[in-house]
């Protein structure tokens, strides 16, 4: 082989020329591409506008709707990221056709009652349509961000302050979080743990001294949690601040999973991770859906925040997050003007030009609210706070936010205004059944032909997009249960954003006896009676009807009313509080262990579940072990093992035993938490593992919940009647 320097040089020159051409051509081609894209968008908008506005009679509208629905059915199972966008497009076409038809052909002026009630209904529908459109935009392309590795040289890792704010929570709840924070995998010289105690309790100070963390307090409680964190910022100096609610137990890997992006992006100010709850919330406990149906938070952390991340609109959620100190101090610390200080702080950081990130892997786990009343109080505070931000720092106004950020924030805030629309939808059919008012000036067949495709196509699309994170009809139940209670605070916050104060959500409580919470259920009992009266009125109208058109309208409104009653029945089921007497919630975990008996024998076993107070195990070989036997359970994790004192409480079967931990010293307790609660693999294995939803499954589940609600209501009424007769209220049956 001979060398050819000239040829090599020529080839190199040719390559350089090609490189130059490649570097020049895109400038012209990009302009052409932008022009072509603009033309394509214009053509698409005109085409969609034509499809949306063209009038069709009942038959053609139904045929068109069936064709679109059939296309959606064919597309929905395809495993392609473009498919959700196509389904969203089809859904928006059908929903836009419905709204165009509603606004241009059904707004009759028959009477003042028709006009007033009809206007209220169409405004509720406009709200729902806007939220649908913004919601589709928000989750159009979830980012699915992965964590980035840190440098191998740990001297390059930044310093981190861990803040754990507390006010009135018991030490039994707080200590697990604090001990878990002390075992996080981070260089000891670069990590400081701070317990921020606004309750100023001496036992908390003593606990901090015992476990080696910094105890921080202040002389006042100004601005609640936000003020507590801001005060601690002045007493610490870490480059980053990790914040955990006092019941959110961090995993050992939390900082290693979340800090890599900060070193990669100098403008990154916040990294948020999901809030995972290992105890059942009131909906899950009272309806028996824990582990079977995704809770309401899973949609937000499983999909919405991931969608926000694609638009650089992930917002801080108050816990399980890391914030860079310099940007936080630049915007004046955590926002104190509203009761949702977390989202408000994120808006300020985004306005200042900083970025945020979301890593969709649970790296902490916490306790859900124990009672429906506490849950309602928490959600009411969130709703009030988002309405306050909408009023005082509206994302659509002011500088600093991109258009897509404004859309994502606006959608998050508009969501909490669903109270009034929900109440309108629950009562709208009664206008005709009671008064003969036509809130929609169209025949029943035309309403059916336009409304049903709009709802069916949206449901089909959401089954594909949200199926693993939210089951279809449960959203109706969640929002109906909260609608009455968020209605007044959100409306008042718009008029006077200074109203309302921060209330701490109680955690770690018990529900000693099952009872029906008639106080919480009261507005829904009233709505149920109202709808029941509407059914009676509808039956009377059926008997007296003198035309087929009127009969069809009556049946349409009766069907709507029956659907509302199903939703109200499920809501009433949530108001029947079920017992919750575990002080320490059990978490499933299978790991190898050894059970050491007093006679020196060691029995091989596996754990079944664990809590801070005990553990269930399963022996590899059947072996009788008497209750109350003192034992030691040896747990092994990360090539280390340690024995923990325990006592056998009872045997579950020939191989299953329940253990109660004995008196643990701090190091044993720290080891227990490090080998259980602080393991990220546990929460990853439990989070987001629900079966994908189907319409029939959701319908049957909600129908069963509704029947359960009517049964519990009937039992309450009967028991209450007996108690009134005896003048002696029965325990657990009073509100």
XYZ file of C-alpha atoms in Angstrom:
735
model
C 0.000 0.000 0.000
C 1.394 3.408 -0.945
C 0.708 6.636 0.820
C -1.162 9.366 -1.020
C -0.650 12.654 0.888
C -2.084 14.704 -1.912
C -5.179 12.563 -2.112
C -5.521 12.684 1.646
C -5.212 16.448 1.598
C -7.752 16.658 -1.163
C -10.153 14.512 0.745
C -9.556 16.634 3.834
C -10.155 19.763 1.813
C -13.295 18.245 0.366
C -14.497 17.371 3.825
C -13.779 20.896 5.011
C -15.669 22.304 2.049
C -18.572 20.007 2.792
C -18.463 21.070 6.434
C -18.542 24.718 5.379
C -21.467 24.095 3.091
C -23.273 22.295 5.905
C -22.659 25.201 8.238
C -23.935 27.725 5.692
C -26.940 25.942 4.260
C -28.963 25.586 7.473
C -29.373 29.358 7.857
C -31.311 29.566 4.613
C -32.968 26.199 5.072
C -34.043 27.088 8.621
C -35.835 30.173 7.314
C -37.543 28.059 4.675
C -38.376 25.429 7.276
C -39.922 28.051 9.552
C -41.918 29.452 6.658
C -43.067 25.972 5.680
C -44.024 25.180 9.258
C -45.979 28.425 9.543
C -47.798 27.632 6.313
C -48.535 24.116 7.528
C -49.898 25.433 10.834
C -52.048 27.987 8.986
C -53.459 25.317 6.695
C -54.068 23.051 9.699
C -55.879 25.799 11.617
C -58.066 26.627 8.618
C -58.853 22.954 8.069
C -59.700 22.395 11.725
C -61.764 25.597 11.720
C -63.750 24.281 8.787
C -64.259 20.870 10.410
C -65.305 22.464 13.704
C -67.766 24.984 12.270
C -69.463 23.127 9.417
C -73.119 22.487 10.390
C -74.439 18.915 10.219
C -77.833 17.425 10.900
C -78.291 14.730 13.547
C -77.612 11.788 11.242
C -74.469 13.220 9.660
C -73.148 14.431 13.023
C -73.541 10.936 14.491
C -71.883 9.314 11.457
C -68.988 11.776 11.592
C -68.613 11.186 15.349
C -68.625 7.407 14.909
C -65.929 7.663 12.235
C -63.697 9.818 14.463
C -64.276 7.519 17.449
C -63.418 4.468 15.336
C -60.140 6.105 14.288
C -59.387 6.781 17.958
C -60.103 3.152 18.887
C -57.719 1.960 16.188
C -54.979 4.351 17.313
C -55.169 4.026 21.083
C -53.270 0.733 21.409
C -50.352 1.714 19.174
C -47.103 2.064 21.136
C -45.891 5.322 19.641
C -45.376 8.705 21.289
C -47.135 10.418 18.398
C -50.383 8.518 19.088
C -51.354 10.563 22.195
C -50.938 13.748 20.144
C -53.205 12.355 17.421
C -55.797 11.354 20.032
C -55.616 14.819 21.574
C -56.198 16.314 18.139
C -59.265 14.156 17.519
C -60.600 14.965 20.984
C -60.109 18.698 20.471
C -61.935 18.527 17.149
C -64.988 16.889 18.740
C -64.908 19.102 21.826
C -64.482 22.239 19.718
C -67.406 21.198 17.511
C -69.517 20.792 20.632
C -68.516 24.171 22.070
C -69.055 25.937 18.706
C -72.501 24.375 18.451
C -73.313 25.311 22.082
C -72.280 28.922 21.672
C -73.837 29.537 18.253
C -76.995 27.416 18.172
C -78.237 26.631 21.699
C -78.216 29.943 23.592
C -81.948 30.618 23.544
C -83.694 33.686 24.951
C -86.963 31.959 25.884
C -87.195 33.476 29.374
C -85.098 35.128 32.048
C -84.805 31.756 33.829
C -83.678 30.024 30.626
C -81.136 32.732 29.906
C -79.728 32.911 33.451
C -79.432 29.177 34.079
C -78.347 28.504 30.500
C -75.594 31.109 30.729
C -74.356 29.591 34.001
C -74.186 26.133 32.431
C -72.389 27.258 29.283
C -69.827 29.184 31.364
C -69.145 25.993 33.340
C -68.701 24.155 30.047
C -66.364 26.837 28.713
C -64.283 26.475 31.888
C -64.129 22.690 31.444
C -63.166 23.100 27.775
C -60.372 25.560 28.564
C -58.975 23.243 31.260
C -59.169 20.326 28.806
C -57.240 22.240 26.113
C -54.587 23.540 28.522
C -54.286 20.099 30.106
C -53.605 18.478 26.743
C -50.937 21.069 26.028
C -49.367 20.553 29.445
C -48.860 16.785 28.995
C -48.293 16.730 25.231
C -44.726 15.440 25.534
C -43.660 14.307 29.061
C -39.908 14.624 29.439
C -39.150 11.461 31.490
C -35.960 13.081 32.774
C -33.298 10.756 34.166
C -30.843 11.670 36.897
C -27.277 12.616 35.959
C -24.232 11.075 37.675
C -22.095 13.131 40.010
C -18.309 13.499 39.596
C -16.271 10.620 40.984
C -14.231 13.120 42.978
C -16.437 13.847 46.002
C -14.490 17.008 46.745
C -16.381 18.523 43.800
C -19.749 17.771 45.375
C -21.495 20.846 46.810
C -22.527 21.472 50.413
C -26.181 20.815 51.287
C -28.392 21.915 54.182
C -31.358 19.649 54.875
C -34.351 21.514 56.348
C -37.105 19.578 58.141
C -39.765 22.088 59.289
C -42.168 21.088 62.058
C -44.781 22.832 64.155
C -47.171 20.594 66.110
C -46.438 17.109 64.766
C -45.531 14.441 67.349
C -41.925 13.350 67.743
C -42.922 9.813 66.717
C -43.651 11.147 63.221
C -40.647 13.466 62.981
C -37.892 11.177 64.283
C -38.080 8.740 61.341
C -37.542 11.577 58.862
C -34.641 13.025 60.852
C -32.872 9.676 61.247
C -33.345 8.895 57.555
C -31.772 12.255 56.671
C -28.703 11.354 58.743
C -28.022 8.218 56.661
C -28.249 9.872 53.241
C -25.323 8.981 50.987
C -23.423 12.254 50.964
C -20.023 13.251 52.343
C -20.397 13.961 56.055
C -18.470 17.242 55.860
C -20.782 18.540 53.135
C -24.131 17.710 54.746
C -25.904 19.410 57.658
C -29.311 18.365 58.984
C -31.516 21.067 60.556
C -34.768 20.414 62.414
C -36.780 23.649 62.236
C -39.096 23.530 65.243
C -41.736 26.267 65.263
C -43.288 24.506 68.256
C -40.228 25.274 70.423
C -40.402 21.929 72.231
C -37.721 20.843 74.650
C -38.064 17.132 73.797
C -37.242 17.972 70.170
C -34.123 19.856 71.244
C -33.008 16.870 73.329
C -33.662 14.479 70.448
C -31.570 16.607 68.079
C -28.668 16.615 70.523
C -28.929 12.832 70.858
C -28.860 12.120 67.115
C -26.377 14.860 66.201
C -28.472 17.260 64.125
C -28.901 21.020 64.391
C -31.950 22.267 66.297
C -33.293 25.574 64.927
C -36.117 27.645 66.361
C -37.260 31.263 66.454
C -39.172 33.551 68.775
C -42.284 33.853 66.580
C -44.262 31.899 63.994
C -44.611 34.632 61.388
C -45.536 33.342 57.904
C -45.742 29.744 59.166
C -43.679 27.226 57.160
C -42.326 29.829 54.719
C -41.166 32.046 57.578
C -39.641 29.048 59.341
C -37.547 28.169 56.273
C -36.542 31.797 55.662
C -35.364 32.119 59.254
C -33.289 28.953 58.880
C -31.705 30.276 55.666
C -30.130 33.044 57.738
C -28.636 30.475 60.127
C -27.091 28.173 57.521
C -24.677 28.477 54.611
C -24.918 25.387 52.384
C -24.830 25.946 48.618
C -28.083 23.991 48.293
C -31.106 23.408 50.514
C -33.054 20.142 50.541
C -36.509 20.482 52.109
C -38.669 17.686 53.535
C -41.967 17.870 55.341
C -41.442 16.278 58.730
C -43.352 13.113 57.747
C -41.574 12.671 54.368
C -38.801 10.138 54.914
C -35.911 10.633 52.437
C -34.070 7.697 50.901
C -30.325 7.268 51.140
C -29.985 8.013 47.428
C -32.049 11.216 47.431
C -29.192 13.687 47.000
C -27.207 11.522 44.587
C -30.304 11.187 42.389
C -31.213 14.867 42.425
C -27.950 16.842 42.537
C -26.371 15.850 39.205
C -28.467 18.235 37.136
C -27.353 21.216 39.220
C -23.721 20.594 38.260
C -24.758 20.249 34.620
C -26.938 23.403 34.403
C -25.766 26.600 36.095
C -29.229 28.219 35.715
C -31.067 25.360 37.411
C -32.669 26.498 40.681
C -35.055 23.678 41.701
C -35.124 19.908 41.375
C -38.414 18.359 42.489
C -39.138 14.659 43.072
C -42.527 12.951 43.639
C -44.462 12.896 46.884
C -45.199 9.224 47.567
C -47.484 8.223 50.449
C -47.152 4.798 52.029
C -50.366 5.140 54.036
C -53.870 5.283 52.599
C -55.534 8.676 52.271
C -59.196 8.992 53.395
C -60.544 8.248 49.923
C -58.452 5.099 49.646
C -59.226 3.889 53.161
C -62.952 4.699 53.176
C -63.531 3.341 49.668
C -61.164 0.370 49.999
C -59.139 1.388 46.926
C -55.629 1.632 48.432
C -53.180 -0.041 46.060
C -55.952 -0.706 43.513
C -56.866 2.729 42.178
C -54.349 5.600 41.776
C -54.914 8.371 44.301
C -55.460 11.933 43.182
C -51.819 12.910 43.719
C -50.489 10.261 41.377
C -51.754 12.064 38.292
C -49.892 15.204 39.307
C -46.588 13.520 40.164
C -46.875 10.724 37.629
C -47.836 12.815 34.606
C -48.448 16.541 35.076
C -45.099 17.441 36.631
C -43.386 15.315 33.990
C -45.291 17.260 31.340
C -44.411 20.571 33.013
C -40.751 19.576 32.921
C -40.766 19.513 29.117
C -41.773 23.209 29.187
C -39.388 24.233 32.006
C -42.457 24.752 34.196
C -41.943 22.206 36.980
C -42.774 23.909 40.232
C -41.580 23.453 43.781
C -44.070 21.453 45.881
C -42.849 22.258 49.377
C -41.105 18.959 50.117
C -38.863 16.298 48.560
C -37.002 18.980 46.628
C -33.618 20.693 46.407
C -33.245 24.449 45.854
C -30.078 26.314 45.032
C -29.457 28.861 47.763
C -28.206 31.782 45.642
C -31.284 32.015 43.369
C -33.587 31.499 46.355
C -31.993 34.369 48.233
C -32.002 36.469 45.052
C -35.819 36.305 44.879
C -36.164 37.129 48.572
C -36.448 33.613 49.999
C -39.565 31.491 50.122
C -42.645 33.539 49.184
C -44.787 34.582 52.157
C -47.650 36.455 50.448
C -49.801 33.350 49.848
C -50.499 30.080 51.657
C -49.073 28.024 48.781
C -45.592 29.354 49.287
C -44.019 26.571 47.244
C -45.675 27.223 43.860
C -45.378 30.985 44.393
C -41.640 30.649 45.029
C -41.263 28.639 41.819
C -42.984 31.377 39.808
C -40.563 33.946 41.189
C -37.568 31.777 40.324
C -38.871 31.273 36.788
C -39.557 34.992 36.420
C -35.929 35.601 37.398
C -34.796 33.419 34.504
C -33.921 30.279 36.434
C -34.872 26.771 35.382
C -36.455 23.855 37.207
C -36.340 20.089 36.770
C -38.431 17.093 37.769
C -37.067 13.589 38.305
C -40.055 11.189 38.228
C -38.591 8.645 40.644
C -39.833 8.617 44.263
C -36.955 9.393 46.608
C -39.001 9.937 49.759
C -42.204 8.591 51.278
C -44.661 10.162 53.690
C -47.947 9.886 55.523
C -51.267 10.787 53.928
C -53.962 12.653 55.855
C -55.908 10.386 58.208
C -59.433 11.820 58.034
C -61.592 13.254 55.290
C -62.018 16.496 57.216
C -58.220 16.939 57.415
C -57.927 16.061 53.732
C -60.586 18.612 52.810
C -58.812 21.226 54.932
C -55.492 20.567 53.188
C -56.986 20.752 49.695
C -58.921 23.876 50.620
C -55.665 25.550 51.651
C -54.057 24.557 48.350
C -57.032 25.899 46.416
C -57.057 29.181 48.344
C -53.319 29.612 47.841
C -53.437 29.016 44.091
C -56.326 31.467 43.816
C -54.259 34.000 45.792
C -51.349 33.626 43.376
C -53.756 33.981 40.454
C -54.819 37.282 41.982
C -51.541 38.792 43.238
C -48.938 37.323 40.858
C -50.922 36.138 37.852
C -48.671 34.079 35.542
C -50.341 35.551 32.441
C -49.205 39.024 33.505
C -45.820 40.495 34.344
C -42.397 39.761 32.914
C -40.032 36.837 32.962
C -42.170 33.835 32.061
C -42.257 32.225 28.643
C -45.611 31.645 26.953
C -45.524 27.913 27.707
C -44.693 28.567 31.369
C -47.624 30.960 31.595
C -49.911 28.284 30.133
C -48.722 25.566 32.544
C -49.012 27.782 35.627
C -52.388 29.132 34.549
C -53.747 25.633 34.052
C -52.512 24.600 37.504
C -54.347 27.550 39.051
C -57.519 27.262 36.984
C -57.833 23.644 38.098
C -58.682 24.766 41.626
C -61.653 26.825 40.418
C -63.668 23.685 39.623
C -65.910 24.117 42.686
C -68.614 26.236 41.037
C -68.650 24.318 37.700
C -69.003 21.025 39.586
C -71.970 22.324 41.574
C -73.546 23.606 38.349
C -73.148 20.215 36.642
C -74.680 18.498 39.705
C -77.793 20.700 39.569
C -78.196 21.686 35.885
C -80.728 18.973 34.886
C -82.949 19.977 37.817
C -83.744 23.270 36.063
C -85.841 21.390 33.512
C -87.168 18.691 35.843
C -88.414 21.239 38.392
C -89.242 24.306 36.317
C -89.278 23.175 32.689
C -86.420 25.588 31.995
C -84.464 24.859 28.812
C -80.840 25.519 29.722
C -79.822 24.105 26.327
C -82.123 25.220 23.510
C -81.913 22.132 21.325
C -83.659 18.814 20.935
C -82.555 15.871 23.068
C -81.298 14.086 19.944
C -79.109 17.038 18.916
C -77.694 17.325 22.437
C -76.978 13.588 22.393
C -75.328 13.820 18.948
C -72.968 16.643 19.967
C -72.367 16.114 23.689
C -71.804 12.347 23.718
C -68.994 12.372 21.077
C -67.307 15.239 22.929
C -67.348 13.287 26.211
C -66.556 9.909 24.638
C -63.574 11.189 22.658
C -62.160 13.014 25.690
C -62.578 9.855 27.785
C -60.883 7.704 25.151
C -57.965 10.129 24.969
C -57.569 10.356 28.738
C -57.679 6.575 29.050
C -54.576 6.471 26.871
C -52.789 9.465 28.381
C -53.734 9.085 32.054
C -54.721 5.416 32.275
C -51.829 4.401 34.513
C -52.035 7.499 36.720
C -55.754 8.210 37.128
C -58.787 6.024 36.643
C -61.419 7.702 34.561
C -64.483 8.308 36.753
C -62.624 8.587 40.057
C -61.614 12.111 39.139
C -65.320 12.988 39.178
C -65.619 11.533 42.682
C -62.537 13.379 44.009
C -63.568 16.737 42.615
C -67.211 16.345 43.635
C -66.175 15.570 47.217
C -64.135 18.764 47.418
C -66.214 21.066 45.206
C -68.398 22.599 47.904
C -65.472 23.245 50.235
C -63.117 24.917 47.763
C -65.857 27.023 46.172
C -66.002 29.831 48.723
C -62.240 30.082 49.551
C -61.201 30.318 45.897
C -63.809 32.941 45.037
C -63.035 34.976 48.157
C -59.290 34.789 47.491
C -59.832 36.365 44.073
C -61.648 39.330 45.655
C -59.477 39.569 48.770
C -56.225 37.580 48.546
C -55.272 38.483 52.138
C -58.028 36.286 53.545
C -57.068 32.882 54.937
C -54.047 31.601 56.832
C -51.668 28.662 56.693
C -52.950 25.610 58.569
C -50.727 22.626 59.296
C -52.153 19.336 58.026
C -52.391 16.835 60.882
C -50.453 13.601 60.318
C -49.955 10.476 62.373
C -53.393 10.516 64.010
C -55.782 7.629 64.616
C -59.423 6.898 63.816
C -60.425 4.721 66.760
C -63.971 3.962 65.635
C -65.745 3.901 62.306
C -68.275 6.707 62.016
C -70.277 8.643 59.465
C -69.025 12.230 59.193
C -72.387 13.924 58.723
C -70.793 17.362 59.064
C -68.593 16.886 55.991
C -71.375 15.056 54.136
C -74.042 17.688 54.784
C -73.839 19.635 51.479
C -73.785 16.391 49.484
C -76.733 14.982 51.400
C -78.622 18.129 50.448
C -77.598 17.754 46.787
C -78.594 14.084 46.886
C -82.048 14.936 48.228
C -82.362 17.638 45.586
C -81.504 15.178 42.808
C -83.851 12.579 44.285
C -86.638 15.155 44.228
C -85.677 15.875 40.622
C -86.184 12.196 39.750
C -89.664 12.311 41.279
C -90.438 15.503 39.344
C -89.136 13.877 36.163
C -91.388 10.843 36.608
C -94.376 13.158 37.063
C -93.391 14.982 33.857
C -93.136 11.663 32.013
C -96.678 10.785 33.014
C -97.945 14.169 31.867
C -95.813 14.489 28.701
C -97.774 15.021 25.497
C -95.050 14.783 22.821
C -92.155 12.477 21.959
C -89.760 15.441 21.914
C -90.619 16.312 25.506
C -90.305 12.649 26.551
C -86.806 12.496 25.043
C -85.811 15.666 26.890
C -87.132 14.284 30.174
C -85.203 11.033 29.734
C -82.027 12.954 28.898
C -82.286 15.009 32.084
C -83.225 11.962 34.154
C -80.167 10.124 32.843
C -77.993 13.086 33.782
C -79.584 13.168 37.238
C -79.035 9.445 37.811
C -75.363 9.898 36.890
C -75.092 12.748 39.405
C -76.657 10.551 42.081
C -74.093 7.820 41.401
C -71.297 10.356 41.921
C -72.925 11.696 45.093
C -73.340 8.160 46.427
C -69.610 7.524 45.986
C -68.838 10.844 47.710
C -71.062 9.869 50.635
C -69.145 6.596 50.885
C -65.972 8.631 51.446
C -67.685 10.409 54.347
C -68.027 7.119 56.218
C -64.721 7.077 58.088
C -63.229 3.623 58.572
C -61.099 2.660 61.546
C -57.403 3.409 61.406
C -55.776 2.213 64.623
C -52.232 1.561 63.431
C -49.804 4.073 64.870
C -47.147 2.714 62.525
C -48.235 1.892 58.985
C -46.996 -1.361 57.462
C -45.047 -1.313 54.188
C -44.531 -4.464 52.091
C -40.902 -5.575 51.803
C -39.361 -8.935 50.966
C -35.769 -9.379 52.090
C -33.783 -12.241 53.595
C -33.334 -12.194 57.378
C -32.456 -14.417 60.338
C -34.604 -14.943 63.420
C -32.481 -15.637 66.511
C -34.245 -17.590 69.269
C -33.321 -17.534 72.992
C -31.863 -21.066 72.756
C -29.285 -19.926 70.198
C -30.968 -21.275 67.075
C -31.080 -19.046 63.995
C -34.045 -19.582 61.667
C -33.799 -18.456 58.053
C -36.736 -16.242 57.092
C -37.911 -13.450 54.817
C -39.621 -10.223 55.760
C -43.214 -9.663 54.595
C -43.749 -6.087 55.708
C -42.347 -3.602 58.205
C -43.141 -0.484 60.197
C -41.351 1.591 62.804
C -42.941 -0.577 65.481
C -42.678 -4.094 64.128
C -42.281 -6.511 61.269
C -44.006 -9.530 59.769
C -41.763 -12.401 58.685
C -42.150 -15.770 57.004
C -39.934 -18.678 58.070
C -38.276 -20.685 55.315
C -39.220 -23.869 57.193
C -42.245 -24.306 59.502
C -41.181 -23.950 63.129
C -43.402 -23.359 66.183
C -42.499 -20.161 68.038
C -44.625 -19.227 71.033
C -46.155 -15.744 71.369
C -44.273 -13.375 73.711
C -40.983 -15.162 72.980
C -38.100 -12.639 73.099
C -36.121 -12.877 69.862
C -33.699 -10.916 67.712
C -34.270 -10.260 64.031
C -31.078 -9.874 61.986
C -31.416 -7.657 58.937
C -28.777 -7.465 56.222
C -28.380 -4.550 53.857
C -25.423 -3.353 51.774
C -23.134 -6.142 53.008
C -23.800 -5.198 56.621
C -26.059 -6.814 59.177
C -27.361 -5.978 62.611
C -29.604 -7.624 65.171
C -32.656 -5.851 66.548
C -34.470 -6.945 69.717
C -38.086 -7.995 69.243
C -40.905 -10.049 70.689
C -43.193 -12.488 68.928
C -46.741 -11.142 69.045
C -48.622 -13.942 67.285
C -48.267 -16.471 64.512
C -50.132 -15.816 61.283
C -49.909 -19.397 60.035
C -47.473 -22.318 60.192
C -44.626 -20.153 58.889
C -45.741 -16.539 59.420
C -44.911 -14.515 62.533
C -45.617 -10.962 63.656
C -42.846 -9.260 65.608
C -42.908 -6.173 67.783
C -39.598 -4.379 68.154
C -38.199 -3.998 71.629
C -36.439 -0.971 73.045
C -34.080 0.244 70.300
C -31.160 2.551 70.921
C -30.530 5.368 68.463
C -28.019 3.420 66.372
C -30.339 0.410 66.125
C -33.221 2.668 65.152
C -31.003 4.402 62.598
C -30.022 0.996 61.171
C -33.648 -0.124 60.967
C -34.560 3.009 59.018
C -31.485 2.755 56.775
C -32.373 -0.824 55.802
C -36.114 -0.178 55.330
C -37.585 3.322 54.944
C -34.422 4.784 53.404
C -34.312 2.212 50.588
C -35.426 3.832 47.339
C -36.145 0.480 45.679
C -39.138 -0.040 47.984
C -40.938 3.116 46.880
C -39.982 2.684 43.221
C -41.484 -0.821 43.256
C -44.751 0.402 44.792
C -45.223 3.690 42.925
C -47.261 3.850 39.735
C -47.833 0.099 39.471
C -51.597 0.209 38.910
C -53.254 -1.587 36.038
C -54.241 0.612 33.128
C -57.816 1.778 33.389
C -60.793 0.809 31.269
C -64.129 2.571 31.133
C -66.086 -0.487 32.282
C -63.738 -1.096 35.226
C -64.056 2.507 36.370
C -67.819 2.459 35.955
C -68.240 -0.765 37.922
C -65.842 0.400 40.685
C -67.579 3.760 41.107
C -71.010 2.125 40.981
C -70.016 -0.286 43.760
C -68.644 2.612 45.797
C -71.906 4.506 45.270
C -74.013 1.556 46.435
C -71.736 1.248 49.459
C -72.320 4.929 50.189
C -76.114 4.543 50.060
C -75.862 1.488 52.325
C -73.727 3.342 54.873
C -76.046 6.335 54.728
C -79.074 4.117 55.333
C -77.365 2.438 58.272
C -76.457 5.836 59.718
C -80.036 7.129 59.364
C -81.475 4.024 61.038
C -78.943 4.127 63.878
C -79.414 7.856 64.355
C -83.177 7.362 64.514
C -82.795 4.720 67.207
C -80.419 6.930 69.150
C -82.835 9.860 68.982
C -85.577 7.579 70.257
C -83.413 6.419 73.142
C -81.861 9.872 73.687
C -78.481 8.096 73.821
C -76.092 8.502 70.859
C -74.227 5.349 69.933
C -70.430 5.563 69.932
C -68.932 6.097 66.488
C -72.221 7.112 64.853
C -72.218 10.816 65.655
C -70.753 13.412 63.339
